[in-house]
Coordinates of C-alpha atoms in Angstrom, one line a residue:
X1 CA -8.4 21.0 -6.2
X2 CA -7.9 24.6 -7.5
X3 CA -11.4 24.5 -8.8
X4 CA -12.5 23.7 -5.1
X5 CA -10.8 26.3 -3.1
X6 CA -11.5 29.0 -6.1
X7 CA -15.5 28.4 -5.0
X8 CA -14.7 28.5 -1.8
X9 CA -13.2 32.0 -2.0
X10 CA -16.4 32.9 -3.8
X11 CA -17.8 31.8 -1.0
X12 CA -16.2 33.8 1.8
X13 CA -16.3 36.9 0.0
X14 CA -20.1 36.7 -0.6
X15 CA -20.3 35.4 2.9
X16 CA -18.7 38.6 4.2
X17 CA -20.5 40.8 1.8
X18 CA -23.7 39.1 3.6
X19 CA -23.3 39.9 7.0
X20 CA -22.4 43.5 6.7
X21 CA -25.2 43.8 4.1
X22 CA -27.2 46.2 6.3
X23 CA -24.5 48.5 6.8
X24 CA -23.5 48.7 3.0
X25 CA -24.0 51.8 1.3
X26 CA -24.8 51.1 -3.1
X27 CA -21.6 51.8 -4.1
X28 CA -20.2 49.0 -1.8
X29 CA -23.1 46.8 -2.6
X30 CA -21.8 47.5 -6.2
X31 CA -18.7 46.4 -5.4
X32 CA -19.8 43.2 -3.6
X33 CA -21.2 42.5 -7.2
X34 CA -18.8 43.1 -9.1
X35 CA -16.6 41.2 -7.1
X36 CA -18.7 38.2 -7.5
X37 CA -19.0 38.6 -11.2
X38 CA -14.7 38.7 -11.8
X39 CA -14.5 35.9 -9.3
X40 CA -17.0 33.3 -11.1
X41 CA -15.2 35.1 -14.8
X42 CA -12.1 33.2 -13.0
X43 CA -13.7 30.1 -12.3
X44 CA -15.6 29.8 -15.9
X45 CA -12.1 30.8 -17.5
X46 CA -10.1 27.7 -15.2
X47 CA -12.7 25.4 -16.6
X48 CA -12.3 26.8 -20.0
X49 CA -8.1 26.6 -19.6
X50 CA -8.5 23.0 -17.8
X51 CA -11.0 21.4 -20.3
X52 CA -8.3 22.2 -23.2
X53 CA -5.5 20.5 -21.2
X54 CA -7.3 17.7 -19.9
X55 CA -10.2 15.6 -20.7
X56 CA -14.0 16.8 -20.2
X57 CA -17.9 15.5 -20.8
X58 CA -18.1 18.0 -23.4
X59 CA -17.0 19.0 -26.8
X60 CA -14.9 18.3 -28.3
X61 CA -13.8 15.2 -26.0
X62 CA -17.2 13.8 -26.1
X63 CA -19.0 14.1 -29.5
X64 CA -20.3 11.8 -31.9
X65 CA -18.2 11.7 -35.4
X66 CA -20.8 9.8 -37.7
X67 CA -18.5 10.2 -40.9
X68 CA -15.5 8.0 -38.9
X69 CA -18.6 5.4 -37.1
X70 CA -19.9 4.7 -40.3
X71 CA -16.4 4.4 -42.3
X72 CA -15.0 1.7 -39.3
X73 CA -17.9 -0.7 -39.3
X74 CA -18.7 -0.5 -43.2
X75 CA -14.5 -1.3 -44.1
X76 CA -13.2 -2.9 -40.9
X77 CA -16.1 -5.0 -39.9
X78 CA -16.9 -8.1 -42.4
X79 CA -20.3 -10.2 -42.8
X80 CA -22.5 -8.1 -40.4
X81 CA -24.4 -5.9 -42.4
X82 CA -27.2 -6.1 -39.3
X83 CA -25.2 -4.6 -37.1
X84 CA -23.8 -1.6 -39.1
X85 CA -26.9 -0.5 -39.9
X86 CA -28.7 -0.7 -36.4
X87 CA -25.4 0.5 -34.2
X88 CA -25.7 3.5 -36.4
X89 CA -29.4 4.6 -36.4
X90 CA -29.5 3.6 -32.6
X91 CA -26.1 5.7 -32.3
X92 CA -27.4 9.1 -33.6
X93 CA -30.8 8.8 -33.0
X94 CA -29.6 8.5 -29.1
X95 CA -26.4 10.4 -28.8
X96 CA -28.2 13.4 -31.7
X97 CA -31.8 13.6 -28.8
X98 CA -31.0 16.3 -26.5
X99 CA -33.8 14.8 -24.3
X100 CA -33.6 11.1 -24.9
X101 CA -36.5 9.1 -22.9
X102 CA -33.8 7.1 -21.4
X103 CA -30.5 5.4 -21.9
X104 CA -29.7 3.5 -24.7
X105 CA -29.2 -0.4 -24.0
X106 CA -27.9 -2.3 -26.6
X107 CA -27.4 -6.0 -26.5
X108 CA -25.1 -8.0 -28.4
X109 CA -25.1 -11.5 -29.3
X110 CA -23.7 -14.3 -31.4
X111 CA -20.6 -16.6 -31.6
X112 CA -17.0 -15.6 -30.5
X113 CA -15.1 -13.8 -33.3
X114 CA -17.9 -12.3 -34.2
X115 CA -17.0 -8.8 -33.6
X116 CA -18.6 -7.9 -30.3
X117 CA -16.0 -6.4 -28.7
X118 CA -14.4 -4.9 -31.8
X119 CA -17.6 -3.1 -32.5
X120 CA -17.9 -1.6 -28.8
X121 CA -14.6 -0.2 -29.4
X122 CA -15.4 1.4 -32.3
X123 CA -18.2 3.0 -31.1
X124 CA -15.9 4.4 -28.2
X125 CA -13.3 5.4 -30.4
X126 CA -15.7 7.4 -32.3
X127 CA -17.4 9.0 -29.6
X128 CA -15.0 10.2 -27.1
X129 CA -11.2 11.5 -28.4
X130 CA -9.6 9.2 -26.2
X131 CA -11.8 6.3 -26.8
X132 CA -11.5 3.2 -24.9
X133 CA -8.8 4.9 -22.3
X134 CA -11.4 7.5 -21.8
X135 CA -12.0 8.3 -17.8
X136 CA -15.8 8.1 -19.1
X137 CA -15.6 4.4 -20.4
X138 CA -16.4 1.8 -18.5
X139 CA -15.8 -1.7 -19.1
X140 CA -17.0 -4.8 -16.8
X141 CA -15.2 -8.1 -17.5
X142 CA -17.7 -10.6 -16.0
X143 CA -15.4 -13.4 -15.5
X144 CA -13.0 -10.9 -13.7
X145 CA -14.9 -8.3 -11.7
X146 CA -18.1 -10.6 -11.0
X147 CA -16.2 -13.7 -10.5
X148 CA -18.0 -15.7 -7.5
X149 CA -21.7 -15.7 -7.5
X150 CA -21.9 -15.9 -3.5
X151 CA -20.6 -12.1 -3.6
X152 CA -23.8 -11.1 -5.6
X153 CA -25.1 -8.7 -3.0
X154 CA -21.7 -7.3 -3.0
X155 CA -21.4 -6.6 -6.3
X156 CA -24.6 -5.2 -6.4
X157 CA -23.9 -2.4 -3.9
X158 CA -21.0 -1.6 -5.8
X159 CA -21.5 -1.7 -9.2
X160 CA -24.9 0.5 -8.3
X161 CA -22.7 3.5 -6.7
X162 CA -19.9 3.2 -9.8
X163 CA -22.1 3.9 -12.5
X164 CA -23.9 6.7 -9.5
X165 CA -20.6 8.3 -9.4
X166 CA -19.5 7.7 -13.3
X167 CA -22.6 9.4 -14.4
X168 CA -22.5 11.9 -11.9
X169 CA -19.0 12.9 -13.4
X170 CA -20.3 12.7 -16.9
X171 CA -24.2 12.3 -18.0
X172 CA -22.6 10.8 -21.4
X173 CA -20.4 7.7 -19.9
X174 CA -20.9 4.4 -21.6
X175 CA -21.0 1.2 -19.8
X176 CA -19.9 -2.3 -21.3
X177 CA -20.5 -5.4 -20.1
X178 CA -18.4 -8.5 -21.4
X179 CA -19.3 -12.1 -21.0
X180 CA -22.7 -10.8 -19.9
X181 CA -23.6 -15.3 -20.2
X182 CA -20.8 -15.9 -17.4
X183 CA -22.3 -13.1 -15.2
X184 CA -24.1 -13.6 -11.9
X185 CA -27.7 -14.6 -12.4
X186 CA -29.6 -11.2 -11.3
X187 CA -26.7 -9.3 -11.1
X188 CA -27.8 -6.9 -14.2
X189 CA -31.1 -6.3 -12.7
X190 CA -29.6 -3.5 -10.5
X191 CA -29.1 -1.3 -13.6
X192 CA -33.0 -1.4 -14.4
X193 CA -33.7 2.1 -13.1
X194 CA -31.0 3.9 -13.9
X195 CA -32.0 2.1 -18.0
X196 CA -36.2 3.0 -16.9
X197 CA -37.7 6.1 -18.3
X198 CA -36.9 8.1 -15.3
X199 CA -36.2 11.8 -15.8
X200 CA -33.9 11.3 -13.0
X201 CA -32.7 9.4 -9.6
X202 CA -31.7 11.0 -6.7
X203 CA -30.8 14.1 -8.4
X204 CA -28.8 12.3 -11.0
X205 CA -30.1 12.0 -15.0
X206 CA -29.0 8.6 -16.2
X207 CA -30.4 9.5 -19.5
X208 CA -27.8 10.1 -21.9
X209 CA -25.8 7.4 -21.1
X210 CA -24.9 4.2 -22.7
X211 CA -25.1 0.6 -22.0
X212 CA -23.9 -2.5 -24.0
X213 CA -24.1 -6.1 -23.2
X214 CA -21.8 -8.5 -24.9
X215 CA -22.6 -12.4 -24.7
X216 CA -22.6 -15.5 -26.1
X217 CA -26.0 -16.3 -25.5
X218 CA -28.1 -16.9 -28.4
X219 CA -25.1 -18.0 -30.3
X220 CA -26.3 -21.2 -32.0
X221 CA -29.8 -20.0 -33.0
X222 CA -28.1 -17.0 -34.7
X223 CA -26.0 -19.4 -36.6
X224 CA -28.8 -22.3 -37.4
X225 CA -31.2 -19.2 -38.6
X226 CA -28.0 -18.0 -41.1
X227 CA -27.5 -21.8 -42.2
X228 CA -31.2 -21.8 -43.1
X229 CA -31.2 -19.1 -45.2
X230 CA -27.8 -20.4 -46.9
X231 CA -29.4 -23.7 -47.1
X232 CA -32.9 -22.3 -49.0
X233 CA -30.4 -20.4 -51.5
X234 CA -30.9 -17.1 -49.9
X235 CA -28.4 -14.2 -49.4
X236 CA -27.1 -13.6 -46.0
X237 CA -27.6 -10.1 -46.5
X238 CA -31.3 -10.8 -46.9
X239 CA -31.9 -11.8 -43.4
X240 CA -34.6 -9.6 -41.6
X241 CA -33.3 -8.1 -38.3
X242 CA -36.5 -8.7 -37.0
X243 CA -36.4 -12.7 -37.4
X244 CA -33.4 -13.0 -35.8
X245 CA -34.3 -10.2 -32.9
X246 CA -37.2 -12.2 -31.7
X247 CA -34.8 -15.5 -31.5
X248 CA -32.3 -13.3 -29.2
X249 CA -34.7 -11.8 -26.7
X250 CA -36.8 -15.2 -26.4
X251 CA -33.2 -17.2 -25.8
X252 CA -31.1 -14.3 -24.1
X253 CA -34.3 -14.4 -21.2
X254 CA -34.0 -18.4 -21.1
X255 CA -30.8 -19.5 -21.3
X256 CA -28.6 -19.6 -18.1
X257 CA -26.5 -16.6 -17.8
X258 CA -26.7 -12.9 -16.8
X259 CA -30.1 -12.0 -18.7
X260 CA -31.9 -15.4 -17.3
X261 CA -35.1 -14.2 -17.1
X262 CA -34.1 -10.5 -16.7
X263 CA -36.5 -7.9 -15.6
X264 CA -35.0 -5.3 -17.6
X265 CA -35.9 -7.8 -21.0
X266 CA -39.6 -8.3 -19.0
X267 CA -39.9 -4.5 -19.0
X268 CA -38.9 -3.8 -22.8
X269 CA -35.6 -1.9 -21.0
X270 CA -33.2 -3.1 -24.3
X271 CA -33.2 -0.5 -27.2
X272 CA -32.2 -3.6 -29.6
X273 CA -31.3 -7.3 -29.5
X274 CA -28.2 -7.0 -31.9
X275 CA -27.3 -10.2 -34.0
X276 CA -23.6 -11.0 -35.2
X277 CA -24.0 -13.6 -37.7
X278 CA -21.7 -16.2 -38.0
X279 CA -18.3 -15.6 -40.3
X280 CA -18.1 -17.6 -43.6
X281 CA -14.8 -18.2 -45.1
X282 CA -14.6 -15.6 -47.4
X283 CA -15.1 -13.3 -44.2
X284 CA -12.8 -14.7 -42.9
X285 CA -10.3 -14.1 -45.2
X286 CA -10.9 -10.3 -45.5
X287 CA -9.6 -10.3 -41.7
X288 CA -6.5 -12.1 -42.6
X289 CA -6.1 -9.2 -45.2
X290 CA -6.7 -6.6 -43.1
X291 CA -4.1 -8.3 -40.5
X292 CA -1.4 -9.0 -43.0
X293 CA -1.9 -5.3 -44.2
X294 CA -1.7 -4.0 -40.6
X295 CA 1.5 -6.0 -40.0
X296 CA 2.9 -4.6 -43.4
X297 CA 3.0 -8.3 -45.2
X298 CA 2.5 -9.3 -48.7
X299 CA -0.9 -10.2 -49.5
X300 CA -1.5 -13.0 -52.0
X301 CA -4.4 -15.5 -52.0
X302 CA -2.3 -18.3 -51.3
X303 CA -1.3 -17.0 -48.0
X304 CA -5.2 -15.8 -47.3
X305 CA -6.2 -19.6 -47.9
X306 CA -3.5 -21.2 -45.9
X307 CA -4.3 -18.8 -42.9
X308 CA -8.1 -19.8 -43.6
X309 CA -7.5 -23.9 -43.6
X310 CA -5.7 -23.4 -40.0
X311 CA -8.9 -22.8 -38.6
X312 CA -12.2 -24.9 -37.4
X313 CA -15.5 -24.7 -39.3
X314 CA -19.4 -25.8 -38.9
X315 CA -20.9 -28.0 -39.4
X316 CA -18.6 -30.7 -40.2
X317 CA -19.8 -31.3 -43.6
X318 CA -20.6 -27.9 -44.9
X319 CA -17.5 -26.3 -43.2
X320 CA -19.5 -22.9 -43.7
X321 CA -18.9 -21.3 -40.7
X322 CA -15.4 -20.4 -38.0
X323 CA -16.4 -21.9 -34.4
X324 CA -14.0 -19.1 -33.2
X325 CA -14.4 -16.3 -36.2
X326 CA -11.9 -14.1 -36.3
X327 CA -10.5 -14.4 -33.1
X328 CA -7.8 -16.4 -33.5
X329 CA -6.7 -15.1 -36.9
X330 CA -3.2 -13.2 -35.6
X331 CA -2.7 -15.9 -34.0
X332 CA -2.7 -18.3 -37.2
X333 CA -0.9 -15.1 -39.0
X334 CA 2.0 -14.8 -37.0
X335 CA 2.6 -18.2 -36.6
X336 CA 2.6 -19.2 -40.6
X337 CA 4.2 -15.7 -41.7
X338 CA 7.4 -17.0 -39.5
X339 CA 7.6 -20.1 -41.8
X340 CA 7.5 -18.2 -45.0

């Protein structure tokens, strides 16, 4: 509000200056000037003084810190060496191109507990100071903001103006979607221009922004592609990105849900189909550590294996894999550490 009636004294100065501009000998034109010059040195110094105080879409609010990325996927985030290393290079390659081509889409897949949503918080935590809470963060809950399909045209309109006004606000907000599989068929479509190679819409440049998709979908190939590899004697870590990539995109544009045969997977619109494979035990227990450690409890293996057994694993003879990850692993924590 001070910003706004600041301009608009600007405004009315220059205005007057303007009419009487005939009449104005140089020294008084010199002073209409200089006027004009102290009066927008105010206004750059109030955004200087404000942007300390409060949050802006600039530095140092808004700047990548690569160091802190790479440190929170490679120690916090267990069995998914895939999508360390392409959340990275997609992460500075994008957020590093002072003219990027067009916004970065990235697309996240695989069972729950994988560390979808984990991951998308990392990336906002290490991108803006205030992270997830940031007035530049936007997260869509499909089950919750998209919940009756008969409102599609509704939520069309609207979610089209939000990100309109989110970017207009800040060129660098990012954009997740959760449960993108329980979302509206052709719902996501009405972000395919704002993710096109357009230098701009309407006046606004979508560019620089971000977009991730968290779902489900593509799930169970993700995990039958692992168990083949585990089954041939292979290393998990020896999966190609590519394999699994092509598996994604083919079953995130077939299967029911919000990408069902997309027209922003038709047009090539996602930077990269990211796989989250499915956890193995011994993941599993690293996220009991890191949760007993959080909650300052004693680590020993017997605890670690006694939190692991509490959960469900696949398939039923292997017992390789968690159905549910680490999801449900404070749960099981909390729940034994108030028997010990």
């Amino acid at each position: 509000m001070a910003r706004r009636r600041l301009l608009i004294v600007v405004f009315l100065v220059l205005a007057v200056w303007q009419k009487y501009t005939d009449a104005l000998e140089p020294i008084s034109t010199s002073l209409a000037v200089g006027t004009a010059v102290i009066l927008s040195g105010m206004l750059a110094s109030y955004s200087h003084v404000k942007c300390a105080m409060y949050e802006c879409c600039r530095e140092p609010w808004v700047k990548l810190n690569v160091t802190g990325l790479t440190n929170e996927l490679e120690h916090k985030l267990h069995g998914q060496h895939l999508v360390i290393s392409t959340v990275i290079k997609s992460m500075k390659g994008h957020t590093f191109n002072k003219n990027p081509q067009k916004a970065l889409v990235l697309s996240f897949h695989g069972w729950t507990g994988g560390g979808k949503n984990f991951v998308s918080k990392i990336i906002a935590d290490n991108l803006y100071i205030k992270g997830m809470t940031s007035d530049f963060v936007h997260l869509y809950i499909s089950t919750h903001r998209f919940a009756h399909a008969s409102k599609i045209e509704q939520y069309k309109d609207e979610l089209r103006e939000e990100i309109k006004q989110a970017v207009k606000k800040c060129p660098k907000s990012m954009f997740i979607f959760d449960e993108m599989d329980k979302m509206p068929e052709g719902l996501i479509d009405v972000l395919k221009p704002f993710i096109d190679m357009y230098d701009e819409i309407d006046g606004v440049d979508y560019r620089k922004a971000i977009f991730i998709f968290l779902s489900n979908t593509g799930g169970h190939d993700i995990t039958l592609k692992a168990l083949q590899h585990w089954e041939s004697g292979r290393k998990r870590e020896e999966i190609p990105l590519k394999e699994i990539e092509e598996l994604i995109t083919i079953g995130a544009y077939n299967e029911q849900g919000g990408l069902w045969h997309a027209r922003l997977i038709e047009a090539n619109l996602v930077n990269a189909f990211v796989p989250f494979l499915p956890m193995e035990r011994r993941h599993i227990k690293m996220c009991i550590r890191d949760y007993l450690q959080l909650k300052k409890h004693p680590v020993s293996e017997e605890t670690l294996s006694r939190v692991a057994d509490e959960l469900q694993y696949w398939p039923p003879g292997q017992k390789l894999y968690s159905t549910s990850g680490c999801k449900r692993v404070s749960q099981k924590v909390d729940v034994i550490m108030e028997t010990i």
